[in-house]
Amino acid sequence: MSEPRDEFDPFDDIVDAETDRDPDLAVIEAGSRTLRAQAGPPQGDPVPARPSDPEVDKALREVETELSTRWGETKLEPSVRRIAALMDVLGEPQRAYPSIHITGTNGKTSTARMIEALLSAFELRTGRYTSPHVQTITERISLDGAPISAERFIETYQDIKPYIELVDAREEFRLSFFEAMTAMAYAAFADAPVDVAVVEVGMGGTWDATNVIDGSVAVVTPIDLDHTDRLGDTPGAIAGEKAGVIKQGATVVLAQQPVDAAQVMLKKAVEVDATVAREGMEFGIVSREIAVGGQLLTLRGLGGEYDSVFLPLYGAHQAHNAAVALAAVEAFFGIGAEHARTLDIDTVRRAFASVSSPGRLEVVRSSPTVILDAAHNPAGARATAEGISEAFGFSRLIGVVSTSADKDAKGLLEAFEPIFAEVVVTANSSPRATDVDALAAIAVEVFGEDRVVVEPRLDDAIEAAITLAEEEDEYAGAGVLVTGSIFTVGDARLLLGRR
């Protein structure tokens, strides 16, 4: 944790503490313009429950069933042809409002929630589209900081269903689940109408279904290895796909990146005459301190410094997400390019203090403390491990892990091995869940046989982990972390009564 600096310290000194930079990037950066200014959502559980009205619940399940007959989110035909055709017959609803488009490997949803909170605090009507959902499909589409109602979700689907079927009949392949969901979001935002849409890609960027918008601000959260079979096996190759969200004349807000990924992004920015704001250069974290329930930040934005910002989320990665979100909103308002000023500090503080991110180091029980986190790849697991070690200081931590079969389970378990006393391997409700015996074999390889417990059912796994955490009096500071997949977290939330 860095110490607070006085206002006369040069920001470049802070940059040195935040990141290492490759001097070769200067050649690319010389061709880019950079942003250098001279100078909230509802409270309570943000995850909706199933509808209490049986008829509405039945209708929602019917829509979910119809959508589930389409290609799932893991089966892709890399093209925006079908979604573009659907937008055309719908009258281009995605053109009815400006957009902030978010890509990257980790942190997209948390960053989207922070951007939404900031925009809402400045009295803009927002639409947010994120994926996947934690518990309920309606979470994916939010208006004014809250998931749309089941009734509105059903109505939106029924409104555009004839147009979806029209495009299905014309194309070689039917629209996928994600393409249909994306169309629903764009239609709902136009119908609201919203002042600005905050849109998270599903995968990649160039051929992602969301990429029929022209975001005035493109946000790139940290890029790492994930979906390597579809996006590439190096950060640079993956960045090539994700750079597709950067449009002509847009502003690009770049989180800290591996050098090869940064090079690709900056090259793309030059090609389309985009303005670039880089974390650690034009904006970043000045200082952060652990606080009760989260952390206290001083952020350097594009227009100046924002101090005493309380963020009720844990981990350095969330502080970096906050810096990126702030810069994105500043860029949306023209700060750093047209205006040399800061946003109203009290409004910024109020917005960040209201942020929630379900399933991201989320505490759902005490005695012992049970935490849920949706880390599903090694980079996410490393960030979670660092965050939990920093914020909680457990004397004994038990892991409950279920991963998806297409993920790097070994890399994820290796990231958690230093902080888990023992690990309980299990399965979630997704058909994509890794076979328990296969996951157990990997866990034994990483942890050793004595530190691995196998429980095929998630409820039994959580109970076993709680028992292990409580089994000796000296471990009064013990905890349980349930992780490995968004599906695992969603199932655990339901089991633990978060609805």
Tab-separated table of C-alpha atoms in Angstrom:
chain	number	residue	atom	x	y	z
A	1	MET	CA	0.000	0.000	0.000
A	2	SER	CA	1.480	3.289	-1.065
A	3	GLU	CA	1.658	6.282	1.252
A	4	PRO	CA	-0.314	9.460	0.467
A	5	ARG	CA	1.639	12.060	-1.518
A	6	ASP	CA	1.411	15.784	-1.146
A	7	GLU	CA	-0.045	17.740	-4.035
A	8	PHE	CA	3.357	18.907	-5.276
A	9	ASP	CA	4.722	15.421	-5.912
A	10	PRO	CA	4.886	14.695	-9.652
A	11	PHE	CA	2.464	12.076	-10.853
A	12	ASP	CA	5.272	10.377	-12.759
A	13	ASP	CA	6.713	9.285	-9.415
A	14	ILE	CA	3.441	7.558	-8.651
A	15	VAL	CA	3.518	5.912	-12.062
A	16	ASP	CA	6.877	4.349	-11.249
A	17	ALA	CA	5.386	2.732	-8.164
A	18	GLU	CA	2.334	1.482	-10.043
A	19	THR	CA	3.759	-0.175	-13.132
A	20	ASP	CA	6.825	-0.957	-15.200
A	21	ARG	CA	6.830	0.485	-18.702
A	22	ASP	CA	8.624	-0.667	-21.821
A	23	PRO	CA	10.477	2.268	-23.435
A	24	ASP	CA	9.773	0.756	-26.853
A	25	LEU	CA	6.145	1.749	-26.404
A	26	ALA	CA	7.204	5.372	-26.833
A	27	VAL	CA	7.384	4.893	-30.600
A	28	ILE	CA	3.751	3.858	-30.777
A	29	GLU	CA	2.627	6.344	-28.171
A	30	ALA	CA	4.219	9.201	-30.108
A	31	GLY	CA	1.584	8.684	-32.803
A	32	SER	CA	-1.335	8.737	-30.369
A	33	ARG	CA	-3.110	11.655	-28.808
A	34	THR	CA	-3.342	11.333	-25.036
A	35	LEU	CA	-5.713	12.837	-22.524
A	36	ARG	CA	-3.917	15.251	-20.217
A	37	ALA	CA	-6.106	17.819	-18.489
A	38	GLN	CA	-4.321	20.951	-17.383
A	39	ALA	CA	-5.101	21.600	-14.088
A	40	GLY	CA	-26.121	6.008	-7.253
A	41	PRO	CA	-27.717	2.732	-7.542
A	42	PRO	CA	-30.273	1.191	-5.176
A	43	GLN	CA	-29.187	-0.264	-1.833
A	44	GLY	CA	-29.726	-3.838	-0.651
A	45	ASP	CA	-29.037	-7.036	-2.546
A	46	PRO	CA	-28.619	-6.059	-6.209
A	47	VAL	CA	-29.376	-9.612	-7.363
A	48	PRO	CA	-33.122	-10.090	-7.982
A	49	ALA	CA	-35.064	-13.087	-6.714
A	50	ARG	CA	-37.376	-15.161	-8.872
A	51	PRO	CA	-40.756	-13.449	-9.395
A	52	SER	CA	-43.132	-13.989	-6.480
A	53	ASP	CA	-46.139	-14.092	-8.807
A	54	PRO	CA	-46.434	-17.707	-10.066
A	55	GLU	CA	-47.813	-16.609	-13.436
A	56	VAL	CA	-44.968	-14.167	-14.035
A	57	ASP	CA	-42.440	-16.780	-12.928
A	58	LYS	CA	-43.972	-19.287	-15.340
A	59	ALA	CA	-43.826	-16.778	-18.211
A	60	LEU	CA	-40.195	-15.948	-17.405
A	61	ARG	CA	-39.277	-19.636	-17.370
A	62	GLU	CA	-40.911	-20.038	-20.771
A	63	VAL	CA	-38.752	-17.231	-22.162
A	64	GLU	CA	-35.641	-18.743	-20.564
A	65	THR	CA	-36.521	-22.113	-22.102
A	66	GLU	CA	-36.941	-20.596	-25.552
A	67	LEU	CA	-33.639	-18.757	-25.280
A	68	SER	CA	-31.905	-21.922	-24.060
A	69	THR	CA	-32.739	-23.720	-27.318
A	70	ARG	CA	-30.293	-21.402	-29.085
A	71	TRP	CA	-26.535	-21.740	-29.247
A	72	GLY	CA	-25.086	-21.217	-25.795
A	73	GLU	CA	-22.513	-18.582	-24.916
A	74	THR	CA	-19.629	-20.996	-25.460
A	75	LYS	CA	-20.608	-21.872	-29.045
A	76	LEU	CA	-19.743	-19.054	-31.406
A	77	GLU	CA	-19.615	-18.225	-35.093
A	78	PRO	CA	-17.210	-15.264	-35.156
A	79	SER	CA	-19.272	-12.695	-37.008
A	80	VAL	CA	-21.605	-9.787	-36.294
A	81	ARG	CA	-23.589	-10.550	-39.464
A	82	ARG	CA	-26.686	-11.930	-37.727
A	83	ILE	CA	-26.868	-9.344	-34.924
A	84	ALA	CA	-26.342	-6.554	-37.475
A	85	ALA	CA	-29.218	-7.940	-39.545
A	86	LEU	CA	-31.433	-8.014	-36.457
A	87	MET	CA	-30.507	-4.450	-35.526
A	88	ASP	CA	-31.418	-3.399	-39.050
A	89	VAL	CA	-34.936	-4.851	-38.926
A	90	LEU	CA	-35.408	-3.422	-35.420
A	91	GLY	CA	-34.563	0.077	-36.680
A	92	GLU	CA	-31.045	0.318	-35.175
A	93	PRO	CA	-32.052	0.801	-31.507
A	94	GLN	CA	-28.384	0.807	-30.448
A	95	ARG	CA	-27.936	4.150	-32.253
A	96	ALA	CA	-30.488	5.892	-30.029
A	97	TYR	CA	-28.005	6.670	-27.225
A	98	PRO	CA	-24.258	7.083	-26.678
A	99	SER	CA	-22.396	4.079	-25.300
A	100	ILE	CA	-19.390	3.170	-23.189
A	101	HIS	CA	-18.062	-0.188	-24.413
A	102	ILE	CA	-16.020	-2.377	-22.048
A	103	THR	CA	-13.702	-5.236	-22.992
A	104	GLY	CA	-10.797	-7.001	-21.262
A	105	THR	CA	-10.245	-10.303	-19.479
A	106	ASN	CA	-11.016	-9.598	-15.820
A	107	GLY	CA	-12.869	-6.820	-14.001
A	108	LYS	CA	-15.360	-5.910	-16.731
A	109	THR	CA	-18.536	-6.317	-14.694
A	110	SER	CA	-17.207	-4.547	-11.591
A	111	THR	CA	-15.931	-1.695	-13.760
A	112	ALA	CA	-19.279	-1.491	-15.549
A	113	ARG	CA	-21.086	-1.230	-12.209
A	114	MET	CA	-18.779	1.574	-11.083
A	115	ILE	CA	-19.252	3.485	-14.345
A	116	GLU	CA	-23.007	3.064	-14.023
A	117	ALA	CA	-22.959	4.350	-10.425
A	118	LEU	CA	-20.978	7.436	-11.425
A	119	LEU	CA	-23.195	8.278	-14.385
A	120	SER	CA	-26.330	7.782	-12.294
A	121	ALA	CA	-24.950	10.037	-9.568
A	122	PHE	CA	-24.636	12.764	-12.196
A	123	GLU	CA	-28.348	12.321	-12.961
A	124	LEU	CA	-28.041	10.477	-16.255
A	125	ARG	CA	-30.443	7.657	-17.013
A	126	THR	CA	-28.339	4.545	-17.538
A	127	GLY	CA	-28.658	1.170	-19.173
A	128	ARG	CA	-26.139	-1.536	-18.264
A	129	TYR	CA	-25.610	-4.839	-20.084
A	130	THR	CA	-23.318	-7.385	-18.421
A	131	SER	CA	-22.814	-11.146	-18.482
A	132	PRO	CA	-23.028	-13.814	-17.291
A	133	HIS	CA	-25.629	-13.463	-14.557
A	134	VAL	CA	-25.037	-14.597	-10.982
A	135	GLN	CA	-28.485	-16.004	-10.239
A	136	THR	CA	-31.254	-14.605	-12.443
A	137	ILE	CA	-31.219	-13.868	-16.162
A	138	THR	CA	-32.808	-10.428	-15.664
A	139	GLU	CA	-29.566	-9.245	-13.987
A	140	ARG	CA	-27.985	-8.911	-17.415
A	141	ILE	CA	-30.089	-5.898	-18.383
A	142	SER	CA	-30.268	-2.995	-15.928
A	143	LEU	CA	-32.022	0.364	-16.091
A	144	ASP	CA	-31.260	3.158	-13.633
A	145	GLY	CA	-28.935	0.903	-11.655
A	146	ALA	CA	-31.369	-1.975	-11.108
A	147	PRO	CA	-32.101	-5.151	-13.097
A	148	ILE	CA	-35.207	-4.828	-15.216
A	149	SER	CA	-38.321	-6.461	-13.826
A	150	ALA	CA	-39.319	-9.933	-14.934
A	151	GLU	CA	-42.409	-8.406	-16.547
A	152	ARG	CA	-40.325	-5.973	-18.590
A	153	PHE	CA	-37.878	-8.720	-19.558
A	154	ILE	CA	-40.741	-10.885	-20.842
A	155	GLU	CA	-42.340	-7.954	-22.674
A	156	THR	CA	-39.057	-7.003	-24.345
A	157	TYR	CA	-38.528	-10.559	-25.537
A	158	GLN	CA	-42.055	-10.855	-26.905
A	159	ASP	CA	-41.696	-7.498	-28.699
A	160	ILE	CA	-38.587	-8.517	-30.623
A	161	LYS	CA	-39.327	-12.259	-30.994
A	162	PRO	CA	-40.964	-11.893	-34.465
A	163	TYR	CA	-37.910	-10.007	-35.716
A	164	ILE	CA	-35.550	-12.628	-34.272
A	165	GLU	CA	-37.507	-15.330	-36.094
A	166	LEU	CA	-37.400	-13.277	-39.302
A	167	VAL	CA	-33.596	-13.094	-39.164
A	168	ASP	CA	-33.385	-16.778	-38.179
A	169	ALA	CA	-35.228	-17.700	-41.371
A	170	ARG	CA	-32.832	-15.670	-43.524
A	171	GLU	CA	-29.518	-16.770	-42.047
A	172	GLU	CA	-27.583	-20.026	-42.267
A	173	PHE	CA	-27.463	-20.226	-38.455
A	174	ARG	CA	-30.100	-19.083	-35.986
A	175	LEU	CA	-29.251	-16.201	-33.680
A	176	SER	CA	-27.442	-17.406	-30.578
A	177	PHE	CA	-28.592	-16.961	-26.985
A	178	PHE	CA	-26.119	-14.112	-26.505
A	179	GLU	CA	-27.131	-12.382	-29.739
A	180	ALA	CA	-30.803	-12.508	-28.731
A	181	MET	CA	-29.986	-11.205	-25.245
A	182	THR	CA	-27.892	-8.378	-26.697
A	183	ALA	CA	-30.742	-7.353	-28.984
A	184	MET	CA	-33.105	-7.354	-26.011
A	185	ALA	CA	-30.764	-5.081	-24.074
A	186	TYR	CA	-30.363	-2.601	-26.914
A	187	ALA	CA	-34.121	-2.552	-27.515
A	188	ALA	CA	-34.881	-2.079	-23.805
A	189	PHE	CA	-32.409	0.807	-23.597
A	190	ALA	CA	-33.971	2.547	-26.607
A	191	ASP	CA	-37.476	2.020	-25.246
A	192	ALA	CA	-36.616	3.407	-21.782
A	193	PRO	CA	-35.018	5.635	-23.164
A	194	VAL	CA	-31.565	5.874	-21.569
A	195	ASP	CA	-29.098	8.738	-21.715
A	196	VAL	CA	-26.112	6.374	-21.956
A	197	ALA	CA	-25.545	2.636	-22.205
A	198	VAL	CA	-22.727	0.824	-20.400
A	199	VAL	CA	-22.055	-2.342	-22.378
A	200	GLU	CA	-19.753	-5.235	-21.486
A	201	VAL	CA	-18.601	-7.538	-24.289
A	202	GLY	CA	-19.376	-11.221	-23.999
A	203	MET	CA	-16.077	-12.418	-25.441
A	204	GLY	CA	-13.349	-10.705	-27.430
A	205	GLY	CA	-14.460	-7.559	-29.182
A	206	THR	CA	-14.217	-7.500	-32.979
A	207	TRP	CA	-16.853	-10.167	-33.596
A	208	ASP	CA	-18.637	-9.988	-30.260
A	209	ALA	CA	-22.392	-9.537	-30.596
A	210	THR	CA	-22.258	-6.272	-28.651
A	211	ASN	CA	-19.963	-4.743	-31.268
A	212	VAL	CA	-22.702	-3.166	-33.346
A	213	ILE	CA	-22.421	-0.049	-31.207
A	214	ASP	CA	-19.945	2.765	-31.739
A	215	GLY	CA	-18.893	3.512	-28.178
A	216	SER	CA	-17.699	7.079	-27.735
A	217	VAL	CA	-15.552	5.640	-24.920
A	218	ALA	CA	-13.891	2.226	-25.156
A	219	VAL	CA	-12.632	0.748	-21.897
A	220	VAL	CA	-10.057	-2.045	-21.798
A	221	THR	CA	-9.668	-3.767	-18.434
A	222	PRO	CA	-6.555	-5.931	-17.813
A	223	ILE	CA	-5.938	-8.526	-20.514
A	224	ASP	CA	-4.703	-11.983	-19.586
A	225	LEU	CA	-5.012	-15.550	-20.848
A	226	ASP	CA	-8.604	-16.796	-21.060
A	227	HIS	CA	-10.653	-18.319	-23.888
A	228	THR	CA	-7.303	-19.038	-25.561
A	229	ASP	CA	-8.898	-21.508	-27.972
A	230	ARG	CA	-10.966	-18.678	-29.466
A	231	LEU	CA	-9.018	-15.488	-28.835
A	232	GLY	CA	-5.330	-16.469	-29.007
A	233	ASP	CA	-2.650	-17.840	-26.716
A	234	THR	CA	-0.775	-14.622	-25.866
A	235	PRO	CA	-2.005	-11.325	-24.381
A	236	GLY	CA	-1.035	-9.612	-27.626
A	237	ALA	CA	-3.094	-11.987	-29.754
A	238	ILE	CA	-6.066	-11.640	-27.416
A	239	ALA	CA	-5.696	-7.848	-27.524
A	240	GLY	CA	-5.984	-8.018	-31.312
A	241	GLU	CA	-9.538	-9.332	-30.971
A	242	LYS	CA	-10.475	-7.028	-28.109
A	243	ALA	CA	-9.175	-3.942	-29.933
A	244	GLY	CA	-12.182	-4.212	-32.220
A	245	VAL	CA	-14.246	-2.138	-29.768
A	246	ILE	CA	-12.044	0.910	-30.460
A	247	LYS	CA	-13.887	2.995	-33.027
A	248	GLN	CA	-12.928	5.949	-35.181
A	249	GLY	CA	-12.299	9.068	-33.114
A	250	ALA	CA	-13.270	7.411	-29.825
A	251	THR	CA	-11.545	7.769	-26.475
A	252	VAL	CA	-9.771	4.641	-25.204
A	253	VAL	CA	-9.302	4.154	-21.461
A	254	LEU	CA	-6.588	1.537	-20.938
A	255	ALA	CA	-6.041	-0.271	-17.664
A	256	GLN	CA	-2.505	-1.482	-17.004
A	257	GLN	CA	-1.675	-4.104	-19.632
A	258	PRO	CA	1.045	-6.597	-20.541
A	259	VAL	CA	3.433	-4.884	-22.931
A	260	ASP	CA	2.407	-6.860	-26.009
A	261	ALA	CA	-1.293	-6.167	-25.327
A	262	ALA	CA	-0.599	-2.453	-24.818
A	263	GLN	CA	1.302	-2.287	-28.092
A	264	VAL	CA	-1.626	-3.780	-29.994
A	265	MET	CA	-4.131	-1.426	-28.380
A	266	LEU	CA	-2.034	1.665	-28.984
A	267	LYS	CA	-1.412	0.687	-32.603
A	268	LYS	CA	-5.160	0.328	-33.136
A	269	ALA	CA	-5.734	3.727	-31.504
A	270	VAL	CA	-3.298	5.312	-33.959
A	271	GLU	CA	-5.042	3.667	-36.914
A	272	VAL	CA	-8.475	5.046	-36.002
A	273	ASP	CA	-7.293	8.396	-34.607
A	274	ALA	CA	-8.539	7.526	-31.129
A	275	THR	CA	-7.555	9.484	-28.043
A	276	VAL	CA	-5.821	7.381	-25.380
A	277	ALA	CA	-5.814	7.603	-21.596
A	278	ARG	CA	-3.473	5.105	-19.916
A	279	GLU	CA	-3.549	3.945	-16.326
A	280	GLY	CA	-0.275	4.881	-14.702
A	281	MET	CA	0.229	7.756	-17.132
A	282	GLU	CA	-2.833	9.966	-17.581
A	283	PHE	CA	-4.692	8.567	-14.569
A	284	GLY	CA	-4.218	6.066	-11.744
A	285	ILE	CA	-4.126	5.352	-8.037
A	286	VAL	CA	-2.334	7.888	-5.855
A	287	SER	CA	-2.893	6.025	-2.582
A	288	ARG	CA	-5.146	3.482	-0.973
A	289	GLU	CA	-5.711	2.322	2.569
A	290	ILE	CA	-7.618	-0.641	3.941
A	291	ALA	CA	-10.830	0.519	5.623
A	292	VAL	CA	-13.688	-1.179	7.414
A	293	GLY	CA	-15.874	-2.694	4.727
A	294	GLY	CA	-13.591	-1.799	1.840
A	295	GLN	CA	-10.831	0.690	1.097
A	296	LEU	CA	-10.157	4.432	1.054
A	297	LEU	CA	-8.693	5.771	-2.167
A	298	THR	CA	-7.086	8.845	-3.601
A	299	LEU	CA	-7.429	8.670	-7.358
A	300	ARG	CA	-5.738	10.706	-10.039
A	301	GLY	CA	-8.278	11.377	-12.761
A	302	LEU	CA	-7.892	13.023	-16.143
A	303	GLY	CA	-8.827	16.375	-14.654
A	304	GLY	CA	-7.132	16.230	-11.269
A	305	GLU	CA	-7.106	14.449	-7.928
A	306	TYR	CA	-10.019	12.920	-6.025
A	307	ASP	CA	-9.258	12.205	-2.376
A	308	SER	CA	-11.093	10.381	0.429
A	309	VAL	CA	-13.037	8.113	-1.954
A	310	PHE	CA	-14.490	5.153	-0.060
A	311	LEU	CA	-14.970	2.002	-2.139
A	312	PRO	CA	-16.933	-0.775	-0.380
A	313	LEU	CA	-15.109	-3.536	-2.290
A	314	TYR	CA	-11.961	-5.447	-1.382
A	315	GLY	CA	-8.672	-5.887	-3.209
A	316	ALA	CA	-6.154	-3.808	-5.124
A	317	HIS	CA	-7.762	-4.978	-8.365
A	318	GLN	CA	-10.987	-3.200	-7.414
A	319	ALA	CA	-9.060	0.002	-6.715
A	320	HIS	CA	-7.618	-0.234	-10.232
A	321	ASN	CA	-11.111	-0.854	-11.606
A	322	ALA	CA	-12.251	2.299	-9.795
A	323	ALA	CA	-9.485	4.363	-11.387
A	324	VAL	CA	-10.449	3.054	-14.827
A	325	ALA	CA	-14.157	3.716	-14.221
A	326	LEU	CA	-13.491	7.275	-13.076
A	327	ALA	CA	-11.356	8.025	-16.146
A	328	ALA	CA	-14.016	6.532	-18.418
A	329	VAL	CA	-16.725	8.774	-16.988
A	330	GLU	CA	-14.452	11.820	-17.115
A	331	ALA	CA	-13.742	11.030	-20.768
A	332	PHE	CA	-17.467	10.643	-21.458
A	333	PHE	CA	-18.012	14.146	-20.057
A	334	GLY	CA	-15.126	15.543	-22.136
A	335	ILE	CA	-12.745	16.084	-19.217
A	336	GLY	CA	-9.136	15.935	-20.283
A	337	ALA	CA	-9.908	16.899	-23.860
A	338	GLU	CA	-12.457	19.731	-23.875
A	339	HIS	CA	-12.497	20.589	-20.176
A	340	ALA	CA	-9.664	21.018	-17.664
A	341	ARG	CA	-11.552	20.382	-14.444
A	342	THR	CA	-12.560	17.629	-12.070
A	343	LEU	CA	-15.978	16.153	-11.538
A	344	ASP	CA	-17.796	17.250	-8.384
A	345	ILE	CA	-15.913	15.432	-5.627
A	346	ASP	CA	-18.914	14.906	-3.340
A	347	THR	CA	-20.882	13.315	-6.163
A	348	VAL	CA	-17.939	11.053	-7.013
A	349	ARG	CA	-17.589	9.989	-3.379
A	350	ARG	CA	-21.307	9.298	-3.079
A	351	ALA	CA	-21.291	7.228	-6.265
A	352	PHE	CA	-18.344	5.025	-5.312
A	353	ALA	CA	-19.704	4.519	-1.796
A	354	SER	CA	-22.872	3.050	-3.343
A	355	VAL	CA	-21.125	0.481	-5.540
A	356	SER	CA	-21.759	-3.223	-5.125
A	357	SER	CA	-20.441	-6.150	-7.151
A	358	PRO	CA	-22.169	-9.424	-6.231
A	359	GLY	CA	-19.942	-12.465	-6.210
A	360	ARG	CA	-16.715	-10.453	-6.070
A	361	LEU	CA	-15.134	-11.017	-2.626
A	362	GLU	CA	-18.677	-10.858	-1.298
A	363	VAL	CA	-19.180	-11.714	2.376
A	364	VAL	CA	-22.406	-13.709	2.780
A	365	ARG	CA	-22.030	-15.210	6.264
A	366	SER	CA	-20.119	-14.732	9.505
A	367	SER	CA	-18.917	-17.166	12.216
A	368	PRO	CA	-17.138	-18.440	10.244
A	369	THR	CA	-16.877	-15.867	7.495
A	370	VAL	CA	-17.967	-17.226	4.122
A	371	ILE	CA	-16.897	-15.282	1.046
A	372	LEU	CA	-17.957	-15.767	-2.572
A	373	ASP	CA	-15.782	-14.832	-5.518
A	374	ALA	CA	-16.318	-15.525	-9.214
A	375	ALA	CA	-12.623	-15.888	-10.127
A	376	HIS	CA	-12.504	-18.389	-12.994
A	377	ASN	CA	-9.021	-18.045	-14.471
A	378	PRO	CA	-5.501	-17.848	-12.991
A	379	ALA	CA	-5.212	-14.057	-13.262
A	380	GLY	CA	-8.539	-13.572	-11.509
A	381	ALA	CA	-7.579	-16.105	-8.848
A	382	ARG	CA	-4.285	-14.317	-8.153
A	383	ALA	CA	-6.122	-11.016	-7.695
A	384	THR	CA	-8.647	-12.660	-5.389
A	385	ALA	CA	-5.934	-14.368	-3.341
A	386	GLU	CA	-4.115	-11.073	-2.867
A	387	GLY	CA	-7.330	-9.260	-1.997
A	388	ILE	CA	-8.493	-11.789	0.566
A	389	SER	CA	-5.073	-11.958	2.214
A	390	GLU	CA	-4.890	-8.183	2.465
A	391	ALA	CA	-8.416	-7.491	3.679
A	392	PHE	CA	-9.254	-10.421	5.944
A	393	GLY	CA	-6.083	-11.925	7.439
A	394	PHE	CA	-7.643	-15.326	8.144
A	395	SER	CA	-5.640	-17.679	10.348
A	396	ARG	CA	-7.091	-20.592	8.379
A	397	LEU	CA	-8.877	-20.445	5.021
A	398	ILE	CA	-10.748	-23.335	3.425
A	399	GLY	CA	-11.496	-23.246	-0.276
A	400	VAL	CA	-14.574	-24.626	-2.016
A	401	VAL	CA	-13.860	-24.881	-5.733
A	402	SER	CA	-15.840	-25.885	-8.800
A	403	THR	CA	-14.636	-24.774	-12.223
A	404	SER	CA	-15.942	-24.940	-15.784
A	405	ALA	CA	-14.444	-27.656	-17.955
A	406	ASP	CA	-13.025	-25.217	-20.515
A	407	LYS	CA	-11.012	-23.270	-17.924
A	408	ASP	CA	-7.444	-23.625	-16.627
A	409	ALA	CA	-8.332	-25.394	-13.368
A	410	LYS	CA	-4.730	-26.209	-12.521
A	411	GLY	CA	-3.618	-22.592	-12.937
A	412	LEU	CA	-6.511	-21.414	-10.787
A	413	LEU	CA	-5.775	-23.924	-8.021
A	414	GLU	CA	-2.067	-23.046	-8.095
A	415	ALA	CA	-2.976	-19.402	-7.530
A	416	PHE	CA	-5.019	-20.329	-4.465
A	417	GLU	CA	-2.665	-22.955	-3.037
A	418	PRO	CA	-0.621	-20.530	-0.878
A	419	ILE	CA	-3.718	-19.233	0.939
A	420	PHE	CA	-5.845	-22.396	1.275
A	421	ALA	CA	-5.161	-24.668	4.242
A	422	GLU	CA	-7.399	-27.241	2.553
A	423	VAL	CA	-9.591	-27.319	-0.533
A	424	VAL	CA	-12.974	-28.977	-1.013
A	425	VAL	CA	-13.558	-29.783	-4.684
A	426	THR	CA	-17.120	-30.060	-5.886
A	427	ALA	CA	-19.470	-29.412	-8.811
A	428	ASN	CA	-21.916	-26.627	-9.566
A	429	SER	CA	-25.247	-26.918	-11.386
A	430	SER	CA	-23.871	-26.007	-14.813
A	431	PRO	CA	-23.561	-28.776	-17.420
A	432	ARG	CA	-20.155	-27.245	-18.153
A	433	ALA	CA	-18.849	-27.955	-14.642
A	434	THR	CA	-15.572	-29.862	-14.475
A	435	ASP	CA	-16.035	-33.513	-13.517
A	436	VAL	CA	-15.460	-33.776	-9.765
A	437	ASP	CA	-13.040	-36.695	-10.012
A	438	ALA	CA	-11.030	-34.931	-12.715
A	439	LEU	CA	-10.899	-31.744	-10.643
A	440	ALA	CA	-9.916	-33.759	-7.548
A	441	ALA	CA	-7.005	-35.315	-9.432
A	442	ILE	CA	-5.747	-31.864	-10.394
A	443	ALA	CA	-6.207	-30.605	-6.831
A	444	VAL	CA	-4.206	-33.540	-5.406
A	445	GLU	CA	-1.421	-32.714	-7.856
A	446	VAL	CA	-1.364	-29.103	-6.613
A	447	PHE	CA	-2.173	-29.470	-2.896
A	448	GLY	CA	-1.224	-33.034	-2.033
A	449	GLU	CA	-3.717	-35.708	-1.049
A	450	ASP	CA	-3.922	-34.718	2.637
A	451	ARG	CA	-5.238	-31.224	1.811
A	452	VAL	CA	-7.992	-32.248	-0.622
A	453	VAL	CA	-11.570	-33.179	0.256
A	454	VAL	CA	-14.068	-34.317	-2.391
A	455	GLU	CA	-17.793	-33.560	-2.081
A	456	PRO	CA	-19.780	-33.982	-5.323
A	457	ARG	CA	-22.673	-31.777	-4.104
A	458	LEU	CA	-22.048	-28.084	-3.532
A	459	ASP	CA	-24.234	-27.908	-0.420
A	460	ASP	CA	-22.259	-30.755	1.143
A	461	ALA	CA	-19.008	-29.105	0.070
A	462	ILE	CA	-19.884	-25.820	1.764
A	463	GLU	CA	-20.955	-27.647	4.933
A	464	ALA	CA	-17.711	-29.639	4.935
A	465	ALA	CA	-15.665	-26.471	4.492
A	466	ILE	CA	-17.465	-24.736	7.360
A	467	THR	CA	-16.830	-27.783	9.564
A	468	LEU	CA	-13.133	-27.752	8.655
A	469	ALA	CA	-12.929	-24.041	9.396
A	470	GLU	CA	-14.504	-24.496	12.827
A	471	GLU	CA	-12.925	-27.748	13.900
A	472	GLU	CA	-10.303	-26.332	16.274
A	473	ASP	CA	-10.719	-23.511	18.783
A	474	GLU	CA	-7.406	-21.948	17.847
A	475	TYR	CA	-8.817	-21.236	14.412
A	476	ALA	CA	-11.350	-18.683	15.559
A	477	GLY	CA	-10.185	-16.483	12.669
A	478	ALA	CA	-10.998	-19.094	10.046
A	479	GLY	CA	-12.927	-18.506	6.841
A	480	VAL	CA	-14.319	-20.178	3.727
A	481	LEU	CA	-13.916	-18.986	0.131
A	482	VAL	CA	-16.307	-20.393	-2.477
A	483	THR	CA	-14.917	-19.793	-5.958
A	484	GLY	CA	-13.952	-21.124	-9.394
A	485	SER	CA	-16.913	-20.036	-11.527
A	486	ILE	CA	-19.785	-17.572	-11.674
A	487	PHE	CA	-22.066	-20.631	-11.642
A	488	THR	CA	-20.509	-21.818	-8.381
A	489	VAL	CA	-21.061	-18.409	-6.835
A	490	GLY	CA	-24.662	-18.205	-8.038
A	491	ASP	CA	-25.481	-21.640	-6.646
A	492	ALA	CA	-23.786	-20.828	-3.342
A	493	ARG	CA	-25.677	-17.544	-3.033
A	494	LEU	CA	-28.959	-19.418	-3.273
A	495	LEU	CA	-27.845	-22.104	-0.818
A	496	LEU	CA	-26.738	-19.472	1.683
A	497	GLY	CA	-29.955	-17.515	1.446
A	498	ARG	CA	-28.825	-14.526	-0.625
A	499	ARG	CA	-31.896	-13.942	-2.777
